[in-house]
GROMACS .gro file of N, CA and C in nm:
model
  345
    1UNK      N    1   1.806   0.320   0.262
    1UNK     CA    2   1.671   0.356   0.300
    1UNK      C    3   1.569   0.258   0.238
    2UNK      N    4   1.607   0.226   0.104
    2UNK     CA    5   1.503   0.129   0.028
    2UNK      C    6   1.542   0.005   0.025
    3UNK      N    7   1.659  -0.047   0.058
    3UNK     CA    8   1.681  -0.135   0.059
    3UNK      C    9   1.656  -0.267   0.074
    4UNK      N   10   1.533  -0.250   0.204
    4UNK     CA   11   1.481  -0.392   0.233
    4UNK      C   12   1.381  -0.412   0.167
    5UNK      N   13   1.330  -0.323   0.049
    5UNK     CA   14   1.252  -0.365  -0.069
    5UNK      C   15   1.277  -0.436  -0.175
    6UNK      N   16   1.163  -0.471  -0.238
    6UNK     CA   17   1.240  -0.554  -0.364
    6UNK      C   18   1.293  -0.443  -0.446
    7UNK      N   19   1.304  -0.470  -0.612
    7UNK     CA   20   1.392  -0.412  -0.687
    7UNK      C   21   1.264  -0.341  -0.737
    8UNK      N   22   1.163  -0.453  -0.751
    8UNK     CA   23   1.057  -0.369  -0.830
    8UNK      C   24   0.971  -0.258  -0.786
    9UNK      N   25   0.996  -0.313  -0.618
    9UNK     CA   26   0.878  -0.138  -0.540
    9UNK      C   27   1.003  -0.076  -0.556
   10UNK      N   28   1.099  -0.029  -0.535
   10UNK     CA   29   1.195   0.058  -0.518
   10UNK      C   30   1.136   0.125  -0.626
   11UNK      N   31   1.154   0.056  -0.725
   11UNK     CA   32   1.104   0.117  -0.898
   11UNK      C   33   1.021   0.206  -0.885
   12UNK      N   34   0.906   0.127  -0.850
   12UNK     CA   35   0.748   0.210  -0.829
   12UNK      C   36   0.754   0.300  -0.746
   13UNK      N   37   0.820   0.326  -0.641
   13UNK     CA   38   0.826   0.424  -0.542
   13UNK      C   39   0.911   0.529  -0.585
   14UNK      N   40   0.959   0.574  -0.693
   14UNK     CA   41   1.029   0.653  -0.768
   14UNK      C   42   0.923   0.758  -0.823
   15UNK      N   43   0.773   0.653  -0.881
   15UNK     CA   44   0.721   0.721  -0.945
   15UNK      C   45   0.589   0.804  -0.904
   16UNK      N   46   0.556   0.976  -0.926
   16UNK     CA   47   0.475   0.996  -0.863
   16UNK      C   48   0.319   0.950  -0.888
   17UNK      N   49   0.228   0.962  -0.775
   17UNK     CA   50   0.116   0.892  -0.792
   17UNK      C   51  -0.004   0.929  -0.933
   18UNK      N   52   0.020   1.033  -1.003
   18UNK     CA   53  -0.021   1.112  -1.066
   18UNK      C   54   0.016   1.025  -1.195
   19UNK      N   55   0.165   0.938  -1.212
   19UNK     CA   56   0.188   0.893  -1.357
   19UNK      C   57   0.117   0.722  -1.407
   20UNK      N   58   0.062   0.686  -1.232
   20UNK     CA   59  -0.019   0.534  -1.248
   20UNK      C   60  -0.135   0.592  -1.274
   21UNK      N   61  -0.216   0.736  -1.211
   21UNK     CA   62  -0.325   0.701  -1.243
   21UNK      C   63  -0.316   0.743  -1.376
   22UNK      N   64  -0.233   0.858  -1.435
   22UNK     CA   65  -0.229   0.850  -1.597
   22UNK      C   66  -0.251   0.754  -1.685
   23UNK      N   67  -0.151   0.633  -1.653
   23UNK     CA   68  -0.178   0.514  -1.727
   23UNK      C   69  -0.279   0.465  -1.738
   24UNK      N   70  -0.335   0.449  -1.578
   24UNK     CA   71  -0.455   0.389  -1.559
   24UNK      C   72  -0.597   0.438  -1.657
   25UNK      N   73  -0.558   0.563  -1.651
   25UNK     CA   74  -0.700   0.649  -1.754
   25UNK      C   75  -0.636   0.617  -1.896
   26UNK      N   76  -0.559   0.548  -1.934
   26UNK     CA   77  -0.544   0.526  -2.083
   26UNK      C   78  -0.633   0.387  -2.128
   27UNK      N   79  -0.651   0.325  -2.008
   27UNK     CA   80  -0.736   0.209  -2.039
   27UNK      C   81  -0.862   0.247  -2.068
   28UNK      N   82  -0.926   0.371  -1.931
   28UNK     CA   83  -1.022   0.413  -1.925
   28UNK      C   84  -1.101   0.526  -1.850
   29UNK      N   85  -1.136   0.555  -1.836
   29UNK     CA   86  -1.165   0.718  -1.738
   29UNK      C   87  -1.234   0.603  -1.612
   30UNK      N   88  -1.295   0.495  -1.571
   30UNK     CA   89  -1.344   0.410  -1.496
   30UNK      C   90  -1.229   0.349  -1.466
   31UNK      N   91  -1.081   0.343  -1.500
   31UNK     CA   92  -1.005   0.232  -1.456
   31UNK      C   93  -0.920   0.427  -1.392
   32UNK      N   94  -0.870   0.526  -1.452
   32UNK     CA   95  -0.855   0.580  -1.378
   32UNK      C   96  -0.914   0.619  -1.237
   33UNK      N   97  -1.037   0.627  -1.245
   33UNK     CA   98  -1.073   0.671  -1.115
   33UNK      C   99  -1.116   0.558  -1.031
   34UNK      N  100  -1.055   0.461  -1.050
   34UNK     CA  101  -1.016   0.323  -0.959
   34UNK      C  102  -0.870   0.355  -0.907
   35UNK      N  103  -0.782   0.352  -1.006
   35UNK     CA  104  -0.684   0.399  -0.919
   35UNK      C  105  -0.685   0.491  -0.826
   36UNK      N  106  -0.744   0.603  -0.902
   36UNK     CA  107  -0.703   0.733  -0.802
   36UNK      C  108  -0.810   0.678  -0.635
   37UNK      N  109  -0.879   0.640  -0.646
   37UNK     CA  110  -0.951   0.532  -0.495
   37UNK      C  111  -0.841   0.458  -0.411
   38UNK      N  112  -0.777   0.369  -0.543
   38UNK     CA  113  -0.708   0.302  -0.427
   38UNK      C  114  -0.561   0.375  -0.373
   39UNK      N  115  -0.528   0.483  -0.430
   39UNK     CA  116  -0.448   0.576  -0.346
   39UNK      C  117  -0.486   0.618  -0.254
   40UNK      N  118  -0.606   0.670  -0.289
   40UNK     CA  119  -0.663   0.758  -0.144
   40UNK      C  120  -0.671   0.681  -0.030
   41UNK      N  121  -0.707   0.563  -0.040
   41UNK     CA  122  -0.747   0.477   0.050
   41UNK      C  123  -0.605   0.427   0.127
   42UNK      N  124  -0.459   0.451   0.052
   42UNK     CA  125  -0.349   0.407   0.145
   42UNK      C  126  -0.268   0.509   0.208
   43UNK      N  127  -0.165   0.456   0.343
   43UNK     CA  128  -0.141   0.569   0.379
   43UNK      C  129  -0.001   0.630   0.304
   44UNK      N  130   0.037   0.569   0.209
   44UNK     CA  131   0.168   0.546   0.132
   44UNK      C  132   0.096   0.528  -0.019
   45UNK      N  133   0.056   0.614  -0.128
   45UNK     CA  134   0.015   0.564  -0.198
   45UNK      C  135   0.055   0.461  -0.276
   46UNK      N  136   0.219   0.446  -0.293
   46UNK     CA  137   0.333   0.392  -0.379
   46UNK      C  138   0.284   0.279  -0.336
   47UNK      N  139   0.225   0.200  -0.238
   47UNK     CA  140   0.151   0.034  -0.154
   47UNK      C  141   0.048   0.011  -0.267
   48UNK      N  142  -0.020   0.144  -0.325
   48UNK     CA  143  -0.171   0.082  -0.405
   48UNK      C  144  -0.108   0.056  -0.559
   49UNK      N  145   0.040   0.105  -0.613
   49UNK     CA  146   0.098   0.058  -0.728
   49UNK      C  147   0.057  -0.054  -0.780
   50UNK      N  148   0.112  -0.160  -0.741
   50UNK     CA  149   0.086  -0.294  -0.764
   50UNK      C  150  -0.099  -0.305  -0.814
   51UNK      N  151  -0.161  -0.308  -0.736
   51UNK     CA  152  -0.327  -0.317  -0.749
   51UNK      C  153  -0.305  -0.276  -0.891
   52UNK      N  154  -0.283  -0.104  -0.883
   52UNK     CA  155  -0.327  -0.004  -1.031
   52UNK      C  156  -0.277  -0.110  -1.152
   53UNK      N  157  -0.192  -0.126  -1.153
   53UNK     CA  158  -0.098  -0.208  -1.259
   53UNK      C  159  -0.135  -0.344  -1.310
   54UNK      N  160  -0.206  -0.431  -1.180
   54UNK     CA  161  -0.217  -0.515  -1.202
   54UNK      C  162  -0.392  -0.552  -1.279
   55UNK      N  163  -0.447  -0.462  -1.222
   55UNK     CA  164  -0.597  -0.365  -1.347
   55UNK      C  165  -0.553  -0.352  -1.458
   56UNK      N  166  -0.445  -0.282  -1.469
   56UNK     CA  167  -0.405  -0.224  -1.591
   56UNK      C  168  -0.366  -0.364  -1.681
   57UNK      N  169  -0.297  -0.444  -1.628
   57UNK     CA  170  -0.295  -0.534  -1.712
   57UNK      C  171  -0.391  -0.599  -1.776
   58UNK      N  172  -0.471  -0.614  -1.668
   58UNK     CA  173  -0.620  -0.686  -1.697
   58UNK      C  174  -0.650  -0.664  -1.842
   59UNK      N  175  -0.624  -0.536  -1.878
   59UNK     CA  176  -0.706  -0.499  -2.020
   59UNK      C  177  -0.631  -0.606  -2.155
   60UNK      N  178  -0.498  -0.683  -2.090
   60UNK     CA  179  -0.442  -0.754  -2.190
   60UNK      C  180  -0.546  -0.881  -2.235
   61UNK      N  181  -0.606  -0.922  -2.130
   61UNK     CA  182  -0.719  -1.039  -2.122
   61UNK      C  183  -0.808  -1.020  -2.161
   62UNK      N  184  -0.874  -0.891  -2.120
   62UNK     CA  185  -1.024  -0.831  -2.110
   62UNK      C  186  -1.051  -0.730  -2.252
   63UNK      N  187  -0.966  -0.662  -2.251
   63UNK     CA  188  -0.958  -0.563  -2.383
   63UNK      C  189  -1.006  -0.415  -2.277
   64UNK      N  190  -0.979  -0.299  -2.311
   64UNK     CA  191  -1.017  -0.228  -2.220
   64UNK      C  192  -1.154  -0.199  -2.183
   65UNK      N  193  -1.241  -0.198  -2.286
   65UNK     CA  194  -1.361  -0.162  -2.246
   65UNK      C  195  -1.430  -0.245  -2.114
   66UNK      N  196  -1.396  -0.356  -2.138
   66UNK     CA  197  -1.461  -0.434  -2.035
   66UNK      C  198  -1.438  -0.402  -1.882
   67UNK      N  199  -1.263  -0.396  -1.905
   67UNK     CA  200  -1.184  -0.342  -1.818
   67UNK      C  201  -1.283  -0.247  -1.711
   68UNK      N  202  -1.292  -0.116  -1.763
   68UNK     CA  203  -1.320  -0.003  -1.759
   68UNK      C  204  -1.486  -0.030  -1.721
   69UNK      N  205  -1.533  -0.154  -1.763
   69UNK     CA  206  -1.689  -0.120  -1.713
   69UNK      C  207  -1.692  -0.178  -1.615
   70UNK      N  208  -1.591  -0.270  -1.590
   70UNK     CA  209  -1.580  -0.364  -1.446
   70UNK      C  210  -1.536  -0.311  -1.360
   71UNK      N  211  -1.446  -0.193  -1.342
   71UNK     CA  212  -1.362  -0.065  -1.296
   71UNK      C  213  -1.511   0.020  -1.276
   72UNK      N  214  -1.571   0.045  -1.322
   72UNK     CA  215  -1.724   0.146  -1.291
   72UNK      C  216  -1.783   0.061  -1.197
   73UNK      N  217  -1.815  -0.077  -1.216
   73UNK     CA  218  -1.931  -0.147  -1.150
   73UNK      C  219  -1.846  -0.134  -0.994
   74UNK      N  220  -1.709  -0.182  -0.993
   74UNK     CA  221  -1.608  -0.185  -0.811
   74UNK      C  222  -1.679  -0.050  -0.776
   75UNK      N  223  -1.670   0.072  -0.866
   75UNK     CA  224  -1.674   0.179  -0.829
   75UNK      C  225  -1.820   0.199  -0.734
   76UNK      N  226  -1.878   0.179  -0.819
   76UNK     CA  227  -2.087   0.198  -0.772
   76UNK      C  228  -2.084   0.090  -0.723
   77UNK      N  229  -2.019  -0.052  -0.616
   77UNK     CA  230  -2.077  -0.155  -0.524
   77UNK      C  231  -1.971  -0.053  -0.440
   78UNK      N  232  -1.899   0.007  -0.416
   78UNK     CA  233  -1.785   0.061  -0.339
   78UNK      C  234  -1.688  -0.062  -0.310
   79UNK      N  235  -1.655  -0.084  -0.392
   79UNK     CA  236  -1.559  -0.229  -0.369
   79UNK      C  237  -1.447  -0.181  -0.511
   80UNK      N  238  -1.368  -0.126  -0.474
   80UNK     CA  239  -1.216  -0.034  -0.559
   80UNK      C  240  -1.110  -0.134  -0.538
   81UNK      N  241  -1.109  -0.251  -0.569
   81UNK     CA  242  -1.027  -0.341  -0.542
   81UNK      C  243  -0.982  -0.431  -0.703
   82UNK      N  244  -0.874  -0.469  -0.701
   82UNK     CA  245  -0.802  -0.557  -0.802
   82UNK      C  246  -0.891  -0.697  -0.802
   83UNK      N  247  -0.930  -0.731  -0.669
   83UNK     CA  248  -0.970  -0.872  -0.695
   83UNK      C  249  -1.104  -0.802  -0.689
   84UNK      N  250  -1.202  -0.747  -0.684
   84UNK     CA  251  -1.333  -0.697  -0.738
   84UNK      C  252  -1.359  -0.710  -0.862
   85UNK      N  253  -1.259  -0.624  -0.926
   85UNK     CA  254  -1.244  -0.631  -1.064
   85UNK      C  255  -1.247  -0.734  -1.144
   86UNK      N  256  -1.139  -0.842  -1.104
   86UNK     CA  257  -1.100  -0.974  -1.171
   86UNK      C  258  -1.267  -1.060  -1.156
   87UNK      N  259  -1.290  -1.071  -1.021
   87UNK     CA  260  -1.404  -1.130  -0.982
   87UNK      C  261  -1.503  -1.081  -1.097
   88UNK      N  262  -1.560  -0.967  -1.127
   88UNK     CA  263  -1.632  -0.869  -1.239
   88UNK      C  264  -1.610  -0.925  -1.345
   89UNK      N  265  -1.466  -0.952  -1.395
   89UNK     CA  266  -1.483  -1.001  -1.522
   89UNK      C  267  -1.477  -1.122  -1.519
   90UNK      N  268  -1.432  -1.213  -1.440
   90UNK     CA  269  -1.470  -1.332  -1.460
   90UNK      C  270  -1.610  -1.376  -1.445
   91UNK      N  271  -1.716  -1.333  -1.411
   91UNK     CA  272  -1.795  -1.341  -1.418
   91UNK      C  273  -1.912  -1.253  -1.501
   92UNK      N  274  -1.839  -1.208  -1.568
   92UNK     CA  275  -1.932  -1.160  -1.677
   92UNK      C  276  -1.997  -1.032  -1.650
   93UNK      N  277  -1.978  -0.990  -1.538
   93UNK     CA  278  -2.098  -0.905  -1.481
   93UNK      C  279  -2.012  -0.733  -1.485
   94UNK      N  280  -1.946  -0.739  -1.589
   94UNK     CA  281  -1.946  -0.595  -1.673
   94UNK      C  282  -1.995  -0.605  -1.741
   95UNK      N  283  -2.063  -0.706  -1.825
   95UNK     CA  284  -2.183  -0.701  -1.913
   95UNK      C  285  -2.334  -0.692  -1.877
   96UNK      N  286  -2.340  -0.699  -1.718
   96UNK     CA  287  -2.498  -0.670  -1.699
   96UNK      C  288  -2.504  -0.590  -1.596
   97UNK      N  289  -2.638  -0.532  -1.679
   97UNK     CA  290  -2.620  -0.381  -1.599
   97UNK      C  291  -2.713  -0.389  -1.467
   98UNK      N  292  -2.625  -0.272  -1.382
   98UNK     CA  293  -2.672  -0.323  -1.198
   98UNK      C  294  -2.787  -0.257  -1.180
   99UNK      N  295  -2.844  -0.342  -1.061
   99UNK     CA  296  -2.961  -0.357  -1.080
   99UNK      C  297  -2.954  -0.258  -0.946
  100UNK      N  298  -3.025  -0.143  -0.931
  100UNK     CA  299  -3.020  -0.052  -0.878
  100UNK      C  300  -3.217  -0.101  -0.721
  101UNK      N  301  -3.107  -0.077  -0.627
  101UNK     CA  302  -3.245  -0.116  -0.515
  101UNK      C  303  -3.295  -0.031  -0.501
  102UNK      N  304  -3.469  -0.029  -0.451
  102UNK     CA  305  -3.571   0.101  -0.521
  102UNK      C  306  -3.505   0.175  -0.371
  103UNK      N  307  -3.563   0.272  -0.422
  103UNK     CA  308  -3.539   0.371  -0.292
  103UNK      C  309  -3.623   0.388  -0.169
  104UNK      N  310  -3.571   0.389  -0.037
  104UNK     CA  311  -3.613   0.384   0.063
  104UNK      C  312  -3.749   0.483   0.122
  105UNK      N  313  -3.835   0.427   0.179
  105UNK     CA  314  -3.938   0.503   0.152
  105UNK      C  315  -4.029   0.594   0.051
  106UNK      N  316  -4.012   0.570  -0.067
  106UNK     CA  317  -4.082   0.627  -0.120
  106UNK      C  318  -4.169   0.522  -0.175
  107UNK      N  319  -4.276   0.543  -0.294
  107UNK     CA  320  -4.456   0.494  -0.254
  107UNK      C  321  -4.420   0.344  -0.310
  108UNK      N  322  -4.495   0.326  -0.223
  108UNK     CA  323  -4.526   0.131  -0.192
  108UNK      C  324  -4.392   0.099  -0.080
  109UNK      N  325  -4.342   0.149  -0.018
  109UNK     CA  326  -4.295   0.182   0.099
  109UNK      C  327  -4.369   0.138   0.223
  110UNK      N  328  -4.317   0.001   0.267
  110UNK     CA  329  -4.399  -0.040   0.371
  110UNK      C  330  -4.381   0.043   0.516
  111UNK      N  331  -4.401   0.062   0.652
  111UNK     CA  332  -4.348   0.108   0.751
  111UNK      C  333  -4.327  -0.053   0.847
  112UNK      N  334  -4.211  -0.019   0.890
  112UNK     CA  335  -4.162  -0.166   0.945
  112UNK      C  336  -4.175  -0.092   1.116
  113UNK      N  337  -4.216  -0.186   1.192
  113UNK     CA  338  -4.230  -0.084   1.347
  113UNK      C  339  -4.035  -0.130   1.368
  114UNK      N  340  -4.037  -0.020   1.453
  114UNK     CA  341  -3.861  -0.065   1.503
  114UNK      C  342  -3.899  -0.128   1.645
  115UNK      N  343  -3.764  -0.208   1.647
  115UNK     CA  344  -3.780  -0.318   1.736
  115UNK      C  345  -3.697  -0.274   1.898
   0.00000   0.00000   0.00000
């Protein structure tokens, strides 16, 4: 049945989805609920393994905190992705905080005519 997999998904597909995002929240409660995203988002969760893991490593480079704030920022652009993340910390920008766009119509709110 598993056969035409490698050795290592076979592995991962053993395990239920509940014990990556565990891990995942040991880095950080922001790197858990990255994982638990990119499960939801597949139709096989055992496919989003790899991603979780490969976050998880991240924290060997990054240390976790960073991890975990770069894991928040994917979260609030809606971008729950491994290479979001990496992108995040390579660029520094878990260290600066997002810059939130004012809200729509309210005062100094121009009216734009629709076209």
């Amino acid at each position: 049945m598993d056969e035409h997999r490698p050795r290592a998904h076979r592995d991962y597909g053993k395990w239920p989805p509940e014990r990556v995002v565990a891990w995942a929240e040991t880095i950080g409660p922001n790197v858990g609920e990255l994982a638990r995203a990119v499960m939801r988002h597949r139709t096989h969760p055992e496919t989003g393994y790899r991603t979780c893991l490969g976050v998880i490593r991240l924290a060997d480079k990054y240390g976790r905190d960073r991890v975990d704030a770069a894991c928040a920022r994917a979260l609030r652009i809606g971008s729950p992705t491994a290479k979001s993340v990496t992108a995040i910390l390579r660029n520094g920008l878990d260290r600066v905080p997002l810059v939130e766009p004012p809200p729509r119509g309210g005062p100094g709110a121009r009216e734009h005519p629709r076209c």
